[in-house]
Each structure stands twice: as C-alpha cells, then as structure tokens.
Short mmCIF file of N, CA and C in Angstrom, two decimals:
data_model
loop_
_atom_site.label_atom_id
_atom_site.label_comp_id
_atom_site.label_asym_id
_atom_site.label_seq_id
_atom_site.Cartn_x
_atom_site.Cartn_y
_atom_site.Cartn_z
N MET A 1 -85.86 -54.01 -32.06
CA MET A 1 -85.36 -53.59 -33.35
C MET A 1 -86.35 -53.87 -34.47
N GLU A 2 -87.46 -54.46 -34.20
CA GLU A 2 -88.43 -54.75 -35.25
C GLU A 2 -88.92 -53.49 -35.94
N GLN A 3 -88.93 -52.37 -35.23
CA GLN A 3 -89.47 -51.12 -35.77
C GLN A 3 -88.59 -50.54 -36.87
N ILE A 4 -87.35 -50.93 -36.94
CA ILE A 4 -86.46 -50.38 -37.95
C ILE A 4 -86.94 -50.77 -39.34
N GLY A 5 -87.29 -52.03 -39.54
CA GLY A 5 -87.71 -52.51 -40.84
C GLY A 5 -88.93 -51.78 -41.39
N ILE A 6 -89.78 -51.32 -40.53
CA ILE A 6 -90.99 -50.61 -40.94
C ILE A 6 -90.63 -49.32 -41.69
N ARG A 7 -89.55 -48.68 -41.30
CA ARG A 7 -89.19 -47.39 -41.88
C ARG A 7 -88.27 -47.52 -43.09
N LYS A 8 -87.91 -48.73 -43.48
CA LYS A 8 -86.94 -48.95 -44.55
C LYS A 8 -87.27 -48.19 -45.83
N LYS A 9 -88.50 -48.16 -46.23
CA LYS A 9 -88.88 -47.55 -47.49
C LYS A 9 -88.76 -46.04 -47.48
N GLN A 10 -88.60 -45.42 -46.31
CA GLN A 10 -88.55 -43.97 -46.21
C GLN A 10 -87.16 -43.40 -46.51
N GLY A 11 -86.19 -44.20 -46.66
CA GLY A 11 -84.86 -43.66 -46.94
C GLY A 11 -83.86 -44.78 -47.10
N SER A 12 -82.63 -44.39 -47.28
CA SER A 12 -81.58 -45.39 -47.45
C SER A 12 -81.31 -46.10 -46.13
N ILE A 13 -80.59 -47.17 -46.20
CA ILE A 13 -80.25 -47.94 -45.01
C ILE A 13 -79.45 -47.08 -44.03
N VAL A 14 -78.56 -46.27 -44.54
CA VAL A 14 -77.78 -45.38 -43.68
C VAL A 14 -78.71 -44.45 -42.91
N GLU A 15 -79.64 -43.83 -43.62
CA GLU A 15 -80.57 -42.89 -42.98
C GLU A 15 -81.45 -43.59 -41.96
N VAL A 16 -81.95 -44.77 -42.29
CA VAL A 16 -82.81 -45.52 -41.38
C VAL A 16 -82.04 -45.86 -40.11
N LEU A 17 -80.83 -46.39 -40.27
CA LEU A 17 -80.03 -46.76 -39.09
C LEU A 17 -79.61 -45.52 -38.30
N ARG A 18 -79.21 -44.47 -38.99
CA ARG A 18 -78.80 -43.23 -38.31
C ARG A 18 -79.95 -42.68 -37.47
N ASP A 19 -81.14 -42.62 -38.05
CA ASP A 19 -82.29 -42.11 -37.31
C ASP A 19 -82.63 -43.02 -36.12
N ALA A 20 -82.55 -44.32 -36.32
CA ALA A 20 -82.85 -45.26 -35.24
C ALA A 20 -81.84 -45.13 -34.10
N ILE A 21 -80.59 -44.89 -34.44
CA ILE A 21 -79.55 -44.72 -33.42
C ILE A 21 -79.72 -43.40 -32.70
N LEU A 22 -79.88 -42.32 -33.45
CA LEU A 22 -79.99 -41.00 -32.81
C LEU A 22 -81.26 -40.89 -31.98
N SER A 23 -82.33 -41.52 -32.41
CA SER A 23 -83.59 -41.44 -31.67
C SER A 23 -83.59 -42.32 -30.42
N GLY A 24 -82.65 -43.27 -30.37
CA GLY A 24 -82.60 -44.18 -29.25
C GLY A 24 -83.40 -45.45 -29.46
N ARG A 25 -84.04 -45.60 -30.65
CA ARG A 25 -84.76 -46.85 -30.94
C ARG A 25 -83.78 -48.03 -30.98
N ILE A 26 -82.57 -47.78 -31.41
CA ILE A 26 -81.49 -48.74 -31.22
C ILE A 26 -80.71 -48.17 -30.03
N PRO A 27 -80.75 -48.84 -28.90
CA PRO A 27 -80.17 -48.28 -27.68
C PRO A 27 -78.65 -48.09 -27.74
N ASP A 28 -78.20 -47.10 -26.96
CA ASP A 28 -76.77 -46.84 -26.83
C ASP A 28 -76.06 -48.11 -26.38
N ASP A 29 -74.86 -48.29 -26.90
CA ASP A 29 -73.96 -49.37 -26.49
C ASP A 29 -74.46 -50.76 -26.88
N MET A 30 -75.50 -50.84 -27.69
CA MET A 30 -76.03 -52.13 -28.11
C MET A 30 -75.08 -52.76 -29.13
N GLU A 31 -74.84 -54.04 -28.96
CA GLU A 31 -74.02 -54.78 -29.91
C GLU A 31 -74.94 -55.54 -30.85
N MET A 32 -74.61 -55.47 -32.15
CA MET A 32 -75.42 -56.12 -33.18
C MET A 32 -74.48 -56.74 -34.22
N THR A 33 -75.05 -57.63 -35.02
CA THR A 33 -74.28 -58.18 -36.13
C THR A 33 -74.84 -57.65 -37.44
N GLN A 34 -74.03 -57.71 -38.47
CA GLN A 34 -74.49 -57.33 -39.81
C GLN A 34 -75.66 -58.21 -40.23
N ASN A 35 -75.57 -59.50 -39.92
CA ASN A 35 -76.63 -60.43 -40.30
C ASN A 35 -77.95 -60.08 -39.62
N GLU A 36 -77.91 -59.73 -38.33
CA GLU A 36 -79.14 -59.35 -37.61
C GLU A 36 -79.78 -58.12 -38.26
N LEU A 37 -78.94 -57.12 -38.54
CA LEU A 37 -79.46 -55.89 -39.15
C LEU A 37 -80.02 -56.16 -40.55
N ALA A 38 -79.31 -56.96 -41.33
CA ALA A 38 -79.78 -57.27 -42.68
C ALA A 38 -81.12 -57.98 -42.63
N GLN A 39 -81.25 -58.94 -41.72
CA GLN A 39 -82.51 -59.67 -41.58
C GLN A 39 -83.62 -58.73 -41.12
N ASP A 40 -83.33 -57.87 -40.16
CA ASP A 40 -84.32 -56.94 -39.63
C ASP A 40 -84.79 -55.95 -40.69
N LEU A 41 -83.87 -55.53 -41.56
CA LEU A 41 -84.20 -54.56 -42.61
C LEU A 41 -84.73 -55.22 -43.88
N GLY A 42 -84.59 -56.53 -43.98
CA GLY A 42 -85.08 -57.24 -45.16
C GLY A 42 -84.21 -57.00 -46.38
N VAL A 43 -82.90 -56.86 -46.16
CA VAL A 43 -81.95 -56.65 -47.26
C VAL A 43 -80.79 -57.63 -47.10
N SER A 44 -79.93 -57.67 -48.11
CA SER A 44 -78.75 -58.53 -48.01
C SER A 44 -77.72 -57.87 -47.09
N ARG A 45 -76.72 -58.64 -46.72
CA ARG A 45 -75.71 -58.16 -45.79
C ARG A 45 -74.82 -57.07 -46.39
N MET A 46 -74.59 -57.08 -47.69
CA MET A 46 -73.67 -56.14 -48.33
C MET A 46 -74.08 -54.67 -48.13
N PRO A 47 -75.32 -54.28 -48.41
CA PRO A 47 -75.68 -52.88 -48.18
C PRO A 47 -75.61 -52.49 -46.70
N VAL A 48 -75.88 -53.44 -45.82
CA VAL A 48 -75.77 -53.16 -44.38
C VAL A 48 -74.30 -52.93 -44.03
N ARG A 49 -73.44 -53.76 -44.56
CA ARG A 49 -72.00 -53.60 -44.32
C ARG A 49 -71.53 -52.22 -44.78
N GLU A 50 -71.94 -51.81 -45.98
CA GLU A 50 -71.56 -50.49 -46.50
C GLU A 50 -72.12 -49.36 -45.64
N ALA A 51 -73.36 -49.52 -45.18
CA ALA A 51 -73.97 -48.50 -44.32
C ALA A 51 -73.22 -48.39 -43.00
N LEU A 52 -72.81 -49.53 -42.45
CA LEU A 52 -72.09 -49.51 -41.17
C LEU A 52 -70.72 -48.86 -41.29
N ILE A 53 -70.09 -48.99 -42.45
CA ILE A 53 -68.81 -48.31 -42.67
C ILE A 53 -69.02 -46.80 -42.59
N LEU A 54 -70.08 -46.31 -43.24
CA LEU A 54 -70.39 -44.87 -43.18
C LEU A 54 -70.77 -44.44 -41.76
N LEU A 55 -71.56 -45.24 -41.09
CA LEU A 55 -71.97 -44.89 -39.73
C LEU A 55 -70.78 -44.89 -38.77
N GLU A 56 -69.82 -45.76 -39.03
CA GLU A 56 -68.60 -45.75 -38.21
C GLU A 56 -67.82 -44.45 -38.47
N TYR A 57 -67.70 -44.07 -39.71
CA TYR A 57 -67.03 -42.82 -40.07
C TYR A 57 -67.72 -41.63 -39.42
N GLN A 58 -69.04 -41.69 -39.29
CA GLN A 58 -69.82 -40.61 -38.70
C GLN A 58 -69.83 -40.66 -37.17
N GLY A 59 -69.19 -41.67 -36.60
CA GLY A 59 -69.09 -41.75 -35.15
C GLY A 59 -70.32 -42.31 -34.45
N LEU A 60 -71.21 -42.97 -35.18
CA LEU A 60 -72.43 -43.49 -34.58
C LEU A 60 -72.31 -44.95 -34.14
N VAL A 61 -71.39 -45.69 -34.74
CA VAL A 61 -71.13 -47.07 -34.34
C VAL A 61 -69.62 -47.31 -34.33
N ARG A 62 -69.25 -48.38 -33.65
CA ARG A 62 -67.86 -48.82 -33.65
C ARG A 62 -67.85 -50.26 -34.11
N ARG A 63 -67.03 -50.54 -35.12
CA ARG A 63 -66.97 -51.91 -35.62
C ARG A 63 -66.15 -52.77 -34.67
N LEU A 64 -66.61 -54.00 -34.50
CA LEU A 64 -65.97 -54.98 -33.64
C LEU A 64 -65.61 -56.20 -34.49
N PRO A 65 -64.85 -57.14 -33.95
CA PRO A 65 -64.53 -58.35 -34.71
C PRO A 65 -65.78 -59.17 -35.06
N ASN A 66 -65.65 -60.01 -36.06
CA ASN A 66 -66.68 -60.97 -36.46
C ASN A 66 -67.98 -60.31 -36.93
N ASN A 67 -67.87 -59.23 -37.68
CA ASN A 67 -69.03 -58.55 -38.27
C ASN A 67 -70.01 -58.00 -37.23
N HIS A 68 -69.52 -57.68 -36.06
CA HIS A 68 -70.33 -57.07 -35.02
C HIS A 68 -70.07 -55.57 -35.01
N VAL A 69 -71.05 -54.82 -34.52
CA VAL A 69 -70.87 -53.38 -34.29
C VAL A 69 -71.47 -53.05 -32.93
N ARG A 70 -70.99 -51.96 -32.35
CA ARG A 70 -71.55 -51.46 -31.10
C ARG A 70 -71.95 -50.01 -31.32
N VAL A 71 -73.18 -49.69 -30.91
CA VAL A 71 -73.69 -48.33 -31.03
C VAL A 71 -72.95 -47.43 -30.05
N ALA A 72 -72.66 -46.21 -30.47
CA ALA A 72 -71.99 -45.24 -29.60
C ALA A 72 -72.87 -44.91 -28.41
N LYS A 73 -72.25 -44.35 -27.38
CA LYS A 73 -72.99 -43.89 -26.20
C LYS A 73 -73.27 -42.41 -26.35
N PHE A 74 -74.52 -42.03 -26.20
CA PHE A 74 -74.92 -40.63 -26.33
C PHE A 74 -75.47 -40.13 -25.00
N SER A 75 -75.19 -38.89 -24.70
CA SER A 75 -75.67 -38.27 -23.47
C SER A 75 -75.85 -36.78 -23.74
N PRO A 76 -76.50 -36.08 -22.82
CA PRO A 76 -76.60 -34.63 -23.00
C PRO A 76 -75.22 -33.96 -23.13
N SER A 77 -74.24 -34.44 -22.36
CA SER A 77 -72.91 -33.82 -22.45
C SER A 77 -72.24 -34.12 -23.80
N TYR A 78 -72.52 -35.30 -24.38
CA TYR A 78 -71.99 -35.62 -25.71
C TYR A 78 -72.48 -34.59 -26.71
N PHE A 79 -73.81 -34.38 -26.74
CA PHE A 79 -74.38 -33.43 -27.68
C PHE A 79 -73.95 -32.00 -27.34
N GLY A 80 -73.83 -31.70 -26.05
CA GLY A 80 -73.38 -30.37 -25.64
C GLY A 80 -71.99 -30.05 -26.14
N HIS A 81 -71.06 -30.99 -26.00
CA HIS A 81 -69.69 -30.79 -26.48
C HIS A 81 -69.65 -30.67 -28.00
N LEU A 82 -70.42 -31.50 -28.66
CA LEU A 82 -70.47 -31.48 -30.12
C LEU A 82 -70.98 -30.13 -30.63
N PHE A 83 -72.06 -29.67 -30.06
CA PHE A 83 -72.63 -28.39 -30.50
C PHE A 83 -71.77 -27.20 -30.07
N SER A 84 -71.05 -27.33 -28.96
CA SER A 84 -70.13 -26.27 -28.54
C SER A 84 -69.00 -26.11 -29.56
N LEU A 85 -68.50 -27.24 -30.04
CA LEU A 85 -67.47 -27.20 -31.09
C LEU A 85 -68.01 -26.53 -32.34
N CYS A 86 -69.23 -26.88 -32.72
CA CYS A 86 -69.85 -26.29 -33.90
C CYS A 86 -69.98 -24.77 -33.72
N ALA A 87 -70.42 -24.33 -32.55
CA ALA A 87 -70.58 -22.90 -32.28
C ALA A 87 -69.24 -22.17 -32.38
N GLN A 88 -68.18 -22.78 -31.86
CA GLN A 88 -66.85 -22.17 -31.93
C GLN A 88 -66.39 -22.00 -33.38
N LEU A 89 -66.54 -23.05 -34.16
CA LEU A 89 -66.11 -23.00 -35.55
C LEU A 89 -66.96 -22.04 -36.37
N GLU A 90 -68.26 -22.07 -36.16
CA GLU A 90 -69.13 -21.16 -36.90
C GLU A 90 -68.87 -19.70 -36.51
N SER A 91 -68.64 -19.46 -35.24
CA SER A 91 -68.32 -18.09 -34.80
C SER A 91 -67.07 -17.57 -35.47
N GLU A 92 -66.08 -18.44 -35.57
CA GLU A 92 -64.83 -18.06 -36.26
C GLU A 92 -65.12 -17.64 -37.69
N ALA A 93 -66.00 -18.37 -38.35
CA ALA A 93 -66.36 -18.04 -39.73
C ALA A 93 -67.10 -16.71 -39.80
N LEU A 94 -68.01 -16.49 -38.86
CA LEU A 94 -68.80 -15.25 -38.86
C LEU A 94 -67.93 -14.02 -38.62
N TYR A 95 -66.86 -14.20 -37.87
CA TYR A 95 -65.97 -13.07 -37.59
C TYR A 95 -64.79 -13.00 -38.56
N GLY A 96 -64.60 -14.07 -39.33
CA GLY A 96 -63.44 -14.11 -40.21
C GLY A 96 -63.71 -13.74 -41.65
N TRP A 97 -64.57 -14.50 -42.32
CA TRP A 97 -64.68 -14.33 -43.77
C TRP A 97 -66.13 -14.30 -44.27
N LEU A 98 -67.09 -14.57 -43.43
CA LEU A 98 -68.49 -14.51 -43.88
C LEU A 98 -69.13 -13.19 -43.49
N VAL A 99 -70.09 -12.77 -44.26
CA VAL A 99 -70.89 -11.59 -43.92
C VAL A 99 -72.17 -12.14 -43.29
N PRO A 100 -72.30 -12.03 -41.95
CA PRO A 100 -73.44 -12.66 -41.28
C PRO A 100 -74.79 -12.30 -41.86
N GLU A 101 -74.98 -11.06 -42.24
CA GLU A 101 -76.28 -10.62 -42.75
C GLU A 101 -76.65 -11.30 -44.06
N GLU A 102 -75.67 -11.82 -44.77
CA GLU A 102 -75.94 -12.46 -46.06
C GLU A 102 -76.24 -13.95 -45.95
N LEU A 103 -76.15 -14.50 -44.75
CA LEU A 103 -76.44 -15.92 -44.57
C LEU A 103 -77.94 -16.17 -44.67
N PRO A 104 -78.33 -17.34 -45.17
CA PRO A 104 -79.75 -17.64 -45.38
C PRO A 104 -80.55 -17.67 -44.08
N GLU A 105 -81.86 -17.48 -44.20
CA GLU A 105 -82.78 -17.54 -43.05
C GLU A 105 -83.04 -18.99 -42.63
N ASP A 106 -83.12 -19.89 -43.60
CA ASP A 106 -83.37 -21.29 -43.31
C ASP A 106 -82.23 -21.85 -42.46
N GLU A 107 -82.58 -22.53 -41.37
CA GLU A 107 -81.56 -23.00 -40.43
C GLU A 107 -80.56 -23.96 -41.07
N LEU A 108 -81.06 -24.97 -41.74
CA LEU A 108 -80.15 -25.95 -42.33
C LEU A 108 -79.26 -25.29 -43.38
N GLU A 109 -79.83 -24.44 -44.20
CA GLU A 109 -79.03 -23.74 -45.21
C GLU A 109 -78.02 -22.78 -44.59
N PHE A 110 -78.36 -22.18 -43.47
CA PHE A 110 -77.42 -21.33 -42.74
C PHE A 110 -76.15 -22.13 -42.42
N HIS A 111 -76.33 -23.28 -41.78
CA HIS A 111 -75.18 -24.11 -41.38
C HIS A 111 -74.44 -24.65 -42.60
N ARG A 112 -75.18 -25.03 -43.62
CA ARG A 112 -74.53 -25.53 -44.84
C ARG A 112 -73.68 -24.45 -45.49
N CYS A 113 -74.18 -23.25 -45.52
CA CYS A 113 -73.43 -22.13 -46.10
C CYS A 113 -72.13 -21.91 -45.34
N VAL A 114 -72.20 -21.99 -44.01
CA VAL A 114 -70.99 -21.79 -43.20
C VAL A 114 -69.95 -22.86 -43.52
N TYR A 115 -70.35 -24.14 -43.52
CA TYR A 115 -69.32 -25.16 -43.76
C TYR A 115 -68.83 -25.13 -45.21
N ARG A 116 -69.67 -24.79 -46.15
CA ARG A 116 -69.22 -24.74 -47.55
C ARG A 116 -68.17 -23.66 -47.77
N GLU A 117 -68.28 -22.59 -47.02
CA GLU A 117 -67.35 -21.46 -47.18
C GLU A 117 -66.12 -21.56 -46.29
N TYR A 118 -66.06 -22.56 -45.45
CA TYR A 118 -64.93 -22.69 -44.52
C TYR A 118 -63.65 -22.96 -45.30
N PRO A 119 -62.59 -22.22 -45.06
CA PRO A 119 -61.39 -22.37 -45.88
C PRO A 119 -60.46 -23.51 -45.47
N PHE A 120 -60.69 -24.11 -44.31
CA PHE A 120 -59.80 -25.15 -43.82
C PHE A 120 -60.52 -26.50 -43.90
N GLU A 121 -59.92 -27.44 -44.60
CA GLU A 121 -60.60 -28.68 -44.96
C GLU A 121 -61.05 -29.51 -43.75
N MET A 122 -60.21 -29.64 -42.74
CA MET A 122 -60.57 -30.47 -41.59
C MET A 122 -61.76 -29.86 -40.84
N GLN A 123 -61.72 -28.57 -40.60
CA GLN A 123 -62.83 -27.90 -39.91
C GLN A 123 -64.10 -27.94 -40.77
N LYS A 124 -63.91 -27.80 -42.06
CA LYS A 124 -65.05 -27.89 -42.99
C LYS A 124 -65.72 -29.26 -42.86
N LYS A 125 -64.92 -30.31 -42.81
CA LYS A 125 -65.44 -31.67 -42.71
C LYS A 125 -66.15 -31.87 -41.38
N ILE A 126 -65.60 -31.33 -40.30
CA ILE A 126 -66.23 -31.45 -38.98
C ILE A 126 -67.59 -30.76 -39.00
N LEU A 127 -67.62 -29.53 -39.51
CA LEU A 127 -68.89 -28.79 -39.57
C LEU A 127 -69.89 -29.49 -40.48
N GLU A 128 -69.44 -30.02 -41.58
CA GLU A 128 -70.34 -30.73 -42.48
C GLU A 128 -70.95 -31.93 -41.77
N SER A 129 -70.13 -32.69 -41.06
CA SER A 129 -70.63 -33.87 -40.34
C SER A 129 -71.64 -33.48 -39.26
N ILE A 130 -71.31 -32.48 -38.47
CA ILE A 130 -72.23 -32.04 -37.41
C ILE A 130 -73.54 -31.55 -38.03
N THR A 131 -73.44 -30.79 -39.10
CA THR A 131 -74.64 -30.26 -39.75
C THR A 131 -75.50 -31.36 -40.33
N GLU A 132 -74.90 -32.21 -41.15
CA GLU A 132 -75.68 -33.20 -41.90
C GLU A 132 -76.16 -34.38 -41.06
N ILE A 133 -75.55 -34.58 -39.90
CA ILE A 133 -75.99 -35.68 -39.04
C ILE A 133 -76.84 -35.15 -37.89
N TYR A 134 -76.25 -34.32 -37.06
CA TYR A 134 -76.89 -33.94 -35.80
C TYR A 134 -77.85 -32.76 -35.93
N ILE A 135 -77.44 -31.71 -36.61
CA ILE A 135 -78.35 -30.56 -36.78
C ILE A 135 -79.53 -30.98 -37.65
N TYR A 136 -79.25 -31.68 -38.73
CA TYR A 136 -80.33 -32.18 -39.60
C TYR A 136 -81.33 -33.00 -38.80
N TYR A 137 -80.83 -33.90 -37.96
CA TYR A 137 -81.71 -34.74 -37.15
C TYR A 137 -82.52 -33.89 -36.17
N ALA A 138 -81.85 -32.98 -35.46
CA ALA A 138 -82.52 -32.15 -34.45
C ALA A 138 -83.63 -31.31 -35.07
N LEU A 139 -83.38 -30.77 -36.25
CA LEU A 139 -84.39 -29.94 -36.91
C LEU A 139 -85.65 -30.73 -37.25
N GLY A 140 -85.52 -32.02 -37.40
CA GLY A 140 -86.67 -32.86 -37.71
C GLY A 140 -87.38 -33.43 -36.50
N CYS A 141 -86.86 -33.17 -35.31
CA CYS A 141 -87.50 -33.68 -34.09
C CYS A 141 -88.84 -32.97 -33.87
N GLY A 142 -89.82 -33.72 -33.47
CA GLY A 142 -91.16 -33.17 -33.28
C GLY A 142 -91.24 -32.07 -32.24
N SER A 143 -90.38 -32.11 -31.23
CA SER A 143 -90.45 -31.11 -30.16
C SER A 143 -89.67 -29.84 -30.48
N TYR A 144 -88.94 -29.84 -31.59
CA TYR A 144 -88.12 -28.67 -31.92
C TYR A 144 -88.99 -27.55 -32.46
N ASP A 145 -88.82 -26.36 -31.89
CA ASP A 145 -89.57 -25.17 -32.32
C ASP A 145 -88.76 -24.42 -33.37
N ARG A 146 -89.14 -24.60 -34.63
CA ARG A 146 -88.37 -24.01 -35.74
C ARG A 146 -88.42 -22.49 -35.73
N GLU A 147 -89.51 -21.90 -35.32
CA GLU A 147 -89.59 -20.44 -35.29
C GLU A 147 -88.61 -19.86 -34.27
N THR A 148 -88.53 -20.49 -33.11
CA THR A 148 -87.56 -20.05 -32.10
C THR A 148 -86.14 -20.21 -32.63
N GLY A 149 -85.88 -21.32 -33.31
CA GLY A 149 -84.56 -21.56 -33.88
C GLY A 149 -84.18 -20.51 -34.91
N LYS A 150 -85.12 -20.19 -35.80
CA LYS A 150 -84.86 -19.15 -36.82
C LYS A 150 -84.58 -17.81 -36.16
N GLN A 151 -85.35 -17.48 -35.13
CA GLN A 151 -85.14 -16.21 -34.44
C GLN A 151 -83.78 -16.19 -33.76
N CYS A 152 -83.39 -17.30 -33.16
CA CYS A 152 -82.06 -17.38 -32.52
C CYS A 152 -80.96 -17.12 -33.54
N LEU A 153 -81.08 -17.73 -34.72
CA LEU A 153 -80.04 -17.53 -35.74
C LEU A 153 -80.07 -16.11 -36.30
N ARG A 154 -81.25 -15.50 -36.40
CA ARG A 154 -81.31 -14.09 -36.80
C ARG A 154 -80.57 -13.23 -35.77
N ASP A 155 -80.77 -13.54 -34.49
CA ASP A 155 -80.09 -12.79 -33.43
C ASP A 155 -78.58 -13.03 -33.46
N VAL A 156 -78.18 -14.27 -33.75
CA VAL A 156 -76.74 -14.59 -33.88
C VAL A 156 -76.15 -13.75 -35.00
N LYS A 157 -76.82 -13.71 -36.15
CA LYS A 157 -76.31 -12.93 -37.29
C LYS A 157 -76.20 -11.45 -36.94
N GLN A 158 -77.20 -10.95 -36.24
CA GLN A 158 -77.19 -9.53 -35.87
C GLN A 158 -76.05 -9.23 -34.90
N ALA A 159 -75.86 -10.07 -33.89
CA ALA A 159 -74.79 -9.86 -32.92
C ALA A 159 -73.42 -9.98 -33.58
N ALA A 160 -73.28 -10.96 -34.47
CA ALA A 160 -72.00 -11.13 -35.18
C ALA A 160 -71.74 -9.95 -36.10
N GLY A 161 -72.78 -9.46 -36.77
CA GLY A 161 -72.63 -8.29 -37.63
C GLY A 161 -72.22 -7.05 -36.85
N ALA A 162 -72.67 -6.97 -35.60
CA ALA A 162 -72.31 -5.84 -34.73
C ALA A 162 -70.97 -6.09 -34.03
N LYS A 163 -70.33 -7.21 -34.33
CA LYS A 163 -69.03 -7.60 -33.75
C LYS A 163 -69.11 -7.75 -32.23
N ASN A 164 -70.25 -8.20 -31.72
CA ASN A 164 -70.43 -8.42 -30.30
C ASN A 164 -70.20 -9.90 -30.02
N ARG A 165 -68.95 -10.25 -29.78
CA ARG A 165 -68.56 -11.66 -29.61
C ARG A 165 -69.25 -12.33 -28.43
N GLU A 166 -69.34 -11.64 -27.32
CA GLU A 166 -69.95 -12.23 -26.12
C GLU A 166 -71.43 -12.53 -26.36
N LYS A 167 -72.12 -11.60 -26.97
CA LYS A 167 -73.55 -11.79 -27.27
C LYS A 167 -73.73 -12.92 -28.28
N THR A 168 -72.86 -12.98 -29.29
CA THR A 168 -72.92 -14.05 -30.28
C THR A 168 -72.76 -15.40 -29.60
N LYS A 169 -71.79 -15.49 -28.71
CA LYS A 169 -71.53 -16.74 -27.98
C LYS A 169 -72.76 -17.14 -27.16
N GLN A 170 -73.34 -16.20 -26.44
CA GLN A 170 -74.52 -16.49 -25.62
C GLN A 170 -75.70 -16.95 -26.48
N LEU A 171 -75.89 -16.30 -27.60
CA LEU A 171 -77.01 -16.67 -28.48
C LEU A 171 -76.80 -18.04 -29.11
N TYR A 172 -75.56 -18.34 -29.49
CA TYR A 172 -75.26 -19.67 -30.00
C TYR A 172 -75.53 -20.73 -28.93
N GLU A 173 -75.17 -20.44 -27.70
CA GLU A 173 -75.41 -21.39 -26.61
C GLU A 173 -76.90 -21.68 -26.47
N VAL A 174 -77.73 -20.65 -26.54
CA VAL A 174 -79.18 -20.84 -26.46
C VAL A 174 -79.66 -21.67 -27.65
N TYR A 175 -79.21 -21.32 -28.83
CA TYR A 175 -79.62 -22.02 -30.05
C TYR A 175 -79.29 -23.51 -29.97
N PHE A 176 -78.02 -23.81 -29.66
CA PHE A 176 -77.62 -25.21 -29.64
C PHE A 176 -78.19 -25.96 -28.45
N GLU A 177 -78.49 -25.28 -27.36
CA GLU A 177 -79.16 -25.91 -26.23
C GLU A 177 -80.56 -26.38 -26.66
N ASN A 178 -81.23 -25.57 -27.47
CA ASN A 178 -82.55 -25.96 -27.99
C ASN A 178 -82.45 -27.19 -28.89
N LEU A 179 -81.40 -27.25 -29.73
CA LEU A 179 -81.21 -28.43 -30.58
C LEU A 179 -80.94 -29.67 -29.72
N LYS A 180 -80.06 -29.51 -28.75
CA LYS A 180 -79.72 -30.63 -27.85
C LYS A 180 -80.97 -31.11 -27.12
N ASN A 181 -81.76 -30.20 -26.59
CA ASN A 181 -82.97 -30.58 -25.86
C ASN A 181 -83.96 -31.31 -26.74
N ALA A 182 -84.07 -30.90 -28.00
CA ALA A 182 -84.99 -31.58 -28.93
C ALA A 182 -84.53 -33.03 -29.15
N ILE A 183 -83.24 -33.22 -29.33
CA ILE A 183 -82.72 -34.59 -29.51
C ILE A 183 -82.96 -35.42 -28.26
N MET A 184 -82.65 -34.87 -27.09
CA MET A 184 -82.80 -35.63 -25.86
C MET A 184 -84.27 -35.98 -25.61
N LYS A 185 -85.17 -35.07 -25.90
CA LYS A 185 -86.61 -35.35 -25.73
C LYS A 185 -87.04 -36.48 -26.67
N GLU A 186 -86.55 -36.43 -27.89
CA GLU A 186 -86.86 -37.50 -28.86
C GLU A 186 -86.36 -38.84 -28.36
N ARG A 187 -85.15 -38.84 -27.80
CA ARG A 187 -84.55 -40.08 -27.29
C ARG A 187 -85.33 -40.61 -26.08
N GLU A 188 -85.81 -39.70 -25.23
CA GLU A 188 -86.58 -40.13 -24.05
C GLU A 188 -87.90 -40.77 -24.46
N GLU A 189 -88.46 -40.32 -25.54
CA GLU A 189 -89.78 -40.79 -25.98
C GLU A 189 -89.70 -42.02 -26.89
N ALA A 190 -88.49 -42.40 -27.27
CA ALA A 190 -88.32 -43.49 -28.23
C ALA A 190 -88.62 -44.84 -27.58
N PRO A 191 -89.41 -45.66 -28.26
CA PRO A 191 -89.62 -47.03 -27.76
C PRO A 191 -88.38 -47.86 -28.05
N CYS A 192 -87.90 -48.55 -27.09
CA CYS A 192 -86.70 -49.39 -27.30
C CYS A 192 -87.08 -50.80 -27.67
#
C-alpha cells in the first residue's frame, strides 16, 4: 500500500483510493483500518473516513466494525454483469426517448448524456455510478483503444437509429467487453 501515498497529490482521497482499488493495487477482499489508510496517505483520519463512506456507497468497499473496511471482490464476471446492466439501460434510452444520432462522439460524454436524460431516478443513478466510476476508469486504462471504442459507439448509434435491436445489443456487447478487458488487463499488471 505504500504506492498509494505517492499518487495523493494527483486527486482527491476518494479518487486515489478508487483508482487503487479498481487497478488492484489495493487487493480484492483486503481488510484495512481508517488509521492505516490515513497514515499511508499522509492525512488525518477524518477525510479518509469521509472518502470511505463514498466508496461504500459506490460499492467499492464494505464498512466493518471498529473503523475497518474490506475491499470488494472484483472479477471478470463482476464487470461483465455491471456493463451488461449498463447496456440494457442505455439501449432502453436509445429506443425510448433519445435520438441516437444526436449523442456526442466522445465516449464519456456519450454515457453522461444518456444518464442525464434518463427519466427514472433510480436508473439514472445506476447509470451515473457505472459511468463515473467504471467507464471513466476503463477509458483511462493504458491498454484501452479509444479509437476502437469511439467506432463501436458510432456503430451502436447507427444500429439504434436504424431500430436494429439485435445489432445494437451485439455492438454494445463488443464495446463493453473492450472496457472490461482494459480493466482486467490493468488489474493483472498492477503491483500489489
């Protein structure tokens, strides 16, 4: 965990811990205390406590008694199910109330536009969380090919615009498989 403190200046404590967890630098199922994290990050316990509350809400840690937390367990099937849910909800939006051709070319903005326009609050919150945590992280992975991703989303928009549900579903599967693979590759390469 010594490597976490090195990255502290690059973002907030939440971002540093989230990246360390998603990358696997903080291993799955690891139990830690607020005091250990605060010492490792060179900050007081209060901001760590607040960050852990957010990370628990985001599903990345589980709080335990006595100021301990346990990192969630991540696997290819975890990310697969998560991205499958995202694809289902986004497809519903593309066929319901969004004009696919009008969605932005930028990948992150594409997903943000979909969740911002979602009319149902719970689904909106789910999409926002998946976008801002997992898609955001995947897009920043070194192995992720952004040009391929942009082309996949262009194809998704075209298939959705043509009302070809099966093709849209297949293209979303390819797109999210690429995101999942980028995360898994990053996790495999992470020093623990």
